[in-house]
CSV table of C-alpha atoms in Angstrom, one decimal:
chain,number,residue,atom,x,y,z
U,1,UNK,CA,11.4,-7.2,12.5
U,2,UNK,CA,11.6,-8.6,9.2
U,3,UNK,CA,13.3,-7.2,6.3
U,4,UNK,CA,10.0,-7.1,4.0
U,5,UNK,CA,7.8,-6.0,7.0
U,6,UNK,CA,10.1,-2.9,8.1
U,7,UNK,CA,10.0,-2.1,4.3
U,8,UNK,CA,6.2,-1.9,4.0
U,9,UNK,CA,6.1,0.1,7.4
U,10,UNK,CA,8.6,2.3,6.0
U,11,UNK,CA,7.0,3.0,2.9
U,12,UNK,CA,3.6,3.4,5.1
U,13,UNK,CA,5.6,6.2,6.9
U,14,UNK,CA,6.7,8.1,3.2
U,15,UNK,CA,3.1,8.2,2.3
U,16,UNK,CA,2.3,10.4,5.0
U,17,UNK,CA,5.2,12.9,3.7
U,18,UNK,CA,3.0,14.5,1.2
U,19,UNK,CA,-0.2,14.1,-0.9
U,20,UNK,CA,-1.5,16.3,-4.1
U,21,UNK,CA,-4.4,15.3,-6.4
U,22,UNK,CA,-5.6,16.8,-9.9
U,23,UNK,CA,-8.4,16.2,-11.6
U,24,UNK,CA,-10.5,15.2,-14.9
U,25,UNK,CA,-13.9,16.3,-16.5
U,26,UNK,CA,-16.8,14.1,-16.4
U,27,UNK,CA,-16.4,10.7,-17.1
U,28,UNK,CA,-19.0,7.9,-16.6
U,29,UNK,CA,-18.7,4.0,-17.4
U,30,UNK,CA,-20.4,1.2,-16.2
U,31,UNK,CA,-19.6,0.2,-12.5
U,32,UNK,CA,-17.7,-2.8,-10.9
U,33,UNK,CA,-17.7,-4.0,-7.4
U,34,UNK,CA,-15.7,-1.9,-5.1
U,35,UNK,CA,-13.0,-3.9,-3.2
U,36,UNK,CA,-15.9,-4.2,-0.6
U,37,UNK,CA,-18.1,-6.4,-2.8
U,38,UNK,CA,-20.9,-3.9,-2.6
U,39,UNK,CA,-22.0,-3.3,-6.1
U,40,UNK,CA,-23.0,0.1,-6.7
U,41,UNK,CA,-26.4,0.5,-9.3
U,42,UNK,CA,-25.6,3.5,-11.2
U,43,UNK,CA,-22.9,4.5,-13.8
U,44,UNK,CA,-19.3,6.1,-11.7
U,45,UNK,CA,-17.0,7.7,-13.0
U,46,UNK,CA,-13.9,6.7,-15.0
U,47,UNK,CA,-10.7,8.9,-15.4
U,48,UNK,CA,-8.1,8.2,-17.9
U,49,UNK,CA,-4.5,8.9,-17.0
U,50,UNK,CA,-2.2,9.3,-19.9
U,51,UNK,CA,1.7,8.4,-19.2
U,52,UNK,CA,4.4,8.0,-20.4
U,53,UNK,CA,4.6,4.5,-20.0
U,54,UNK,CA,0.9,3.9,-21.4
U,55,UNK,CA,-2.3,4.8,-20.4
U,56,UNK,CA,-4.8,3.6,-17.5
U,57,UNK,CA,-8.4,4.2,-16.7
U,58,UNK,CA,-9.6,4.4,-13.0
U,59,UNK,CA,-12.8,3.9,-11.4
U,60,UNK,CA,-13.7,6.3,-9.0
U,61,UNK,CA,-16.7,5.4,-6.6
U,62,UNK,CA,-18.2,8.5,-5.3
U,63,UNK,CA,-21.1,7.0,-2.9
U,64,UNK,CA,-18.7,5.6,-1.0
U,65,UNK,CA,-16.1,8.3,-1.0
U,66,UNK,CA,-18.5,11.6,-2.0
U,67,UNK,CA,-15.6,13.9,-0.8
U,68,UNK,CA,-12.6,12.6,-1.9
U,69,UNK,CA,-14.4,11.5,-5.2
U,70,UNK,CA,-15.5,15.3,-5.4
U,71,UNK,CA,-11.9,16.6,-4.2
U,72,UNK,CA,-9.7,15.1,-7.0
U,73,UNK,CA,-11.8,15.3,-9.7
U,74,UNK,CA,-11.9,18.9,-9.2
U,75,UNK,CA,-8.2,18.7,-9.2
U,76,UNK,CA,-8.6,16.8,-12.9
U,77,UNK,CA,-10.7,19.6,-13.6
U,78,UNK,CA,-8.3,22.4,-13.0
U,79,UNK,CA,-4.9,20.3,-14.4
U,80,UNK,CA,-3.7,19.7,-11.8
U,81,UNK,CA,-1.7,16.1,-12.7
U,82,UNK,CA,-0.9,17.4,-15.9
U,83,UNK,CA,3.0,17.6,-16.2
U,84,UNK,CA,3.6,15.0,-12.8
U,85,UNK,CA,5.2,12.3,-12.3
U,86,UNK,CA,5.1,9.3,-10.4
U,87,UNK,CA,7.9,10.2,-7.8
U,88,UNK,CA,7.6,7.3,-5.4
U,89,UNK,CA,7.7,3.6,-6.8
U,90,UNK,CA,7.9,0.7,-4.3
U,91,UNK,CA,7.3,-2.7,-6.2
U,92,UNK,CA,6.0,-4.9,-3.6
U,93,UNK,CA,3.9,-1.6,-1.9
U,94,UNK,CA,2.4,1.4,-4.5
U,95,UNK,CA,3.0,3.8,-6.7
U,96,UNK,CA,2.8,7.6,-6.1
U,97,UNK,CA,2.2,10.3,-7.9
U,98,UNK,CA,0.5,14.0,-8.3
U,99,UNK,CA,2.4,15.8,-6.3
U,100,UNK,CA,5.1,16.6,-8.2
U,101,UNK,CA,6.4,17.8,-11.4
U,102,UNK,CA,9.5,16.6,-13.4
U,103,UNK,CA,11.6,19.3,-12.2
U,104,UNK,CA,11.1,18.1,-8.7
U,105,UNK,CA,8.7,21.1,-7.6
U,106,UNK,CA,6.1,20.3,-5.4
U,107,UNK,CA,2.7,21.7,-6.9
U,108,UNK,CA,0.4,23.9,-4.7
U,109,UNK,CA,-3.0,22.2,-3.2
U,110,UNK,CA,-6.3,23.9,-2.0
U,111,UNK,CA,-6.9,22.8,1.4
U,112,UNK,CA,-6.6,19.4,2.9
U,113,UNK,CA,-9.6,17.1,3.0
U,114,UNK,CA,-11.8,14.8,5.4
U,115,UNK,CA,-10.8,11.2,5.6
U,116,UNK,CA,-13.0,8.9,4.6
U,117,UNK,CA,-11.6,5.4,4.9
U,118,UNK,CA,-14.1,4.2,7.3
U,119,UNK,CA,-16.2,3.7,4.1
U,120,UNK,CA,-15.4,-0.1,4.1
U,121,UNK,CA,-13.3,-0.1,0.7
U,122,UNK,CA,-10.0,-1.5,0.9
U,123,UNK,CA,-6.2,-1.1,0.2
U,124,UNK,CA,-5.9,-4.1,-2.5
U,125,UNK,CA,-4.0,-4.4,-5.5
U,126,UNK,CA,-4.9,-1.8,-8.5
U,127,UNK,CA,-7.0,0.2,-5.6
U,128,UNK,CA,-6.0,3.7,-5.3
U,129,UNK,CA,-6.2,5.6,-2.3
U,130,UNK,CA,-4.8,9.1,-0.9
U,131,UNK,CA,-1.8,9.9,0.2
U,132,UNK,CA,-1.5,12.3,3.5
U,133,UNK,CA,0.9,13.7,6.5
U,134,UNK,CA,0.6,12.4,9.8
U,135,UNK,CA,-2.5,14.0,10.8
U,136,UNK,CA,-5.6,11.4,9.5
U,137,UNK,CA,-7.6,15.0,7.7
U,138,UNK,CA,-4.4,15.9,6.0
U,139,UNK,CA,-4.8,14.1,2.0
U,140,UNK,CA,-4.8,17.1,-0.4
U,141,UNK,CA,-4.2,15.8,-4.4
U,142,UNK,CA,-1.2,13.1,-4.0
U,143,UNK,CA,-2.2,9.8,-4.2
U,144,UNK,CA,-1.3,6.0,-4.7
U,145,UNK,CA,-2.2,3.1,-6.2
U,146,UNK,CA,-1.8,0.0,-4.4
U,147,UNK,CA,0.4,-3.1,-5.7
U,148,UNK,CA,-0.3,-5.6,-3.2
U,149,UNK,CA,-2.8,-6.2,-0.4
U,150,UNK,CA,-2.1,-3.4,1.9
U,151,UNK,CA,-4.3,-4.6,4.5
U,152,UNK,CA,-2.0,-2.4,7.3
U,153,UNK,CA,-2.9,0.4,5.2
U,154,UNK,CA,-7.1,0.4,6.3
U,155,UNK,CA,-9.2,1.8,8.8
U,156,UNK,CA,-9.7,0.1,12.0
U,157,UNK,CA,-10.2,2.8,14.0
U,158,UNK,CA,-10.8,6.7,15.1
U,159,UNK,CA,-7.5,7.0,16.3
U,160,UNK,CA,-4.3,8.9,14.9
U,161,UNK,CA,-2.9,5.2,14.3
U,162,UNK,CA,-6.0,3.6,13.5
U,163,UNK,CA,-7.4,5.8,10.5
U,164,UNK,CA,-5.6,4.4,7.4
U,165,UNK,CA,-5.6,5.6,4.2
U,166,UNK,CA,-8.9,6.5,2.0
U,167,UNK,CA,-9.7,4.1,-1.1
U,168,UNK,CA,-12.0,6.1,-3.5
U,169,UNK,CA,-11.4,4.1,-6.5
U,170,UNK,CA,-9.6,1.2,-8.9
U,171,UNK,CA,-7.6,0.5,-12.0
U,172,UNK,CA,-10.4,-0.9,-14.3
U,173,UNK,CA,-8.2,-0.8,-17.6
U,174,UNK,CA,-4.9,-0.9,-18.1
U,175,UNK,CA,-3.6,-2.7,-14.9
U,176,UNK,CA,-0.4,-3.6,-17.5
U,177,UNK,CA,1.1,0.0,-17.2
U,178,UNK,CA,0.9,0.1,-13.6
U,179,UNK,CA,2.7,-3.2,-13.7
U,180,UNK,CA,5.0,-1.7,-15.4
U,181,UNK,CA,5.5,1.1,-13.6
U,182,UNK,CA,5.5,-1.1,-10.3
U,183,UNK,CA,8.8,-2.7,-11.9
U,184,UNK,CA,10.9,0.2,-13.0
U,185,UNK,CA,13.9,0.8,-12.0
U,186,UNK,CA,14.3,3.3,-8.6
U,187,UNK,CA,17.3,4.9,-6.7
U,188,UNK,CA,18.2,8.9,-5.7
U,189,UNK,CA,15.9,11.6,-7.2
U,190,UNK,CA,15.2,15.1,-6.1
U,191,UNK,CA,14.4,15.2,-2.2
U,192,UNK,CA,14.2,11.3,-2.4
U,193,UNK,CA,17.2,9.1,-1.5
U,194,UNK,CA,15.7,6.3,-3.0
U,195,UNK,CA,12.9,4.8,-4.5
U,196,UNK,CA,12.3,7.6,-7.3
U,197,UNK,CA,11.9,6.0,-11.0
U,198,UNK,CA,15.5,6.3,-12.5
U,199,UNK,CA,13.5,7.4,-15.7
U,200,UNK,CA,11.3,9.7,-15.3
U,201,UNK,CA,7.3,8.8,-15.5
U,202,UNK,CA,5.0,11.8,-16.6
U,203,UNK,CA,1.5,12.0,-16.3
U,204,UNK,CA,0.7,13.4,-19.1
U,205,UNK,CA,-2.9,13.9,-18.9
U,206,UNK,CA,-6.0,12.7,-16.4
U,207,UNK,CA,-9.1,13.3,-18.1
U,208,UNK,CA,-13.0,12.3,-17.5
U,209,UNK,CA,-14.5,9.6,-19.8
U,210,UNK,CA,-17.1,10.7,-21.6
């Protein structure tokens, strides 16, 4: 198996170590084209997420992900990403974060939710989907954002293998910082033996737009 190929897989297989979301007050802007093409007609809404290494604003796209929409922006409600970090960085995979927070402690979820990543949306670049355990209804409030075409990543079927990961949303400003988080520098870090950002990356805030 290729080098680069056994890396993605076994990045694929660290995102289904853990998942934790938080969540924003009420944000709208105007929408974009999911990574399906379909263009929805209404106003979604945008959380901002405050880091340490800049700021970013996501679009969230709650008719085709009404749960998970609903899920983590009652995390952003109740602070939940305050205080995280991004505690998995894999340059030519994703980024992780909202499950942890600088201290290494894993925060406490509610329980996990449904997946929805038969919803046609897509694991591209600047997309961000959520993170889960092995079982496909297992995503509580971690979560990723894509920085490359993950196309392994989606749905192709009801099966414990086939399932994929659930896009709900997309980097609509800002796609710089994640850049620059993609390319920071990774090795040892709390339970990780690699891949953890050598200098830490809080979340400081995620907030709804308003």
């Amino acid at each position: 198996m290729p080098i680069l190929r056994r890396r993605l897989l076994q990045g694929a297989a660290a995102l289904l170590a853990a998942a934790t979301l938080a969540l924003p007050a009420i944000a709208v802007g105007q929408s974009t084209a999911p990574a399906t093409g379909k263009i929805a007609h209404h106003l979604n809404p945008r959380v901002k997420f405050v880091t340490t290494d800049g700021d970013f604003v996501v679009e969230l796209y709650p008719d085709q992900a009404p749960r998970t929409v609903a899920n983590f922006l009652q995390y952003v409600r109740d602070k939940q990403y305050d205080g995280t970090i991004f505690h998995r960085v894999i340059k030519t995979f994703m980024i992780q974060g909202g499950g942890y927070d600088i201290h290494y402690q894993e925060k406490p979820t509610r329980a996990p939710i449904k997946n929805e990543a038969d919803n046609g949306l897509k694991n591209t670049p600047y997309t961000i989907a959520m993170a889960r355990k092995p079982g496909p209804d297992s995503a509580t409030a971690q979560f990723f954002i894509n920085v490359a075409d993950n196309g392994f990543l989606n749905y192709t079927a009801p099966t414990p293998q086939g399932w994929g990961y659930a896009v709900f949303g997309k980097v609509v400003d800002g796609q710089s910082v994640v850049d620059k988080i993609r390319d920071t520098p990774t090795g040892p870090g709390g339970p990780f033996p690699s891949d953890a950002p050598q200098t830490p990356i809080v979340i400081q805030s995620v907030t709804l737009l308003k």
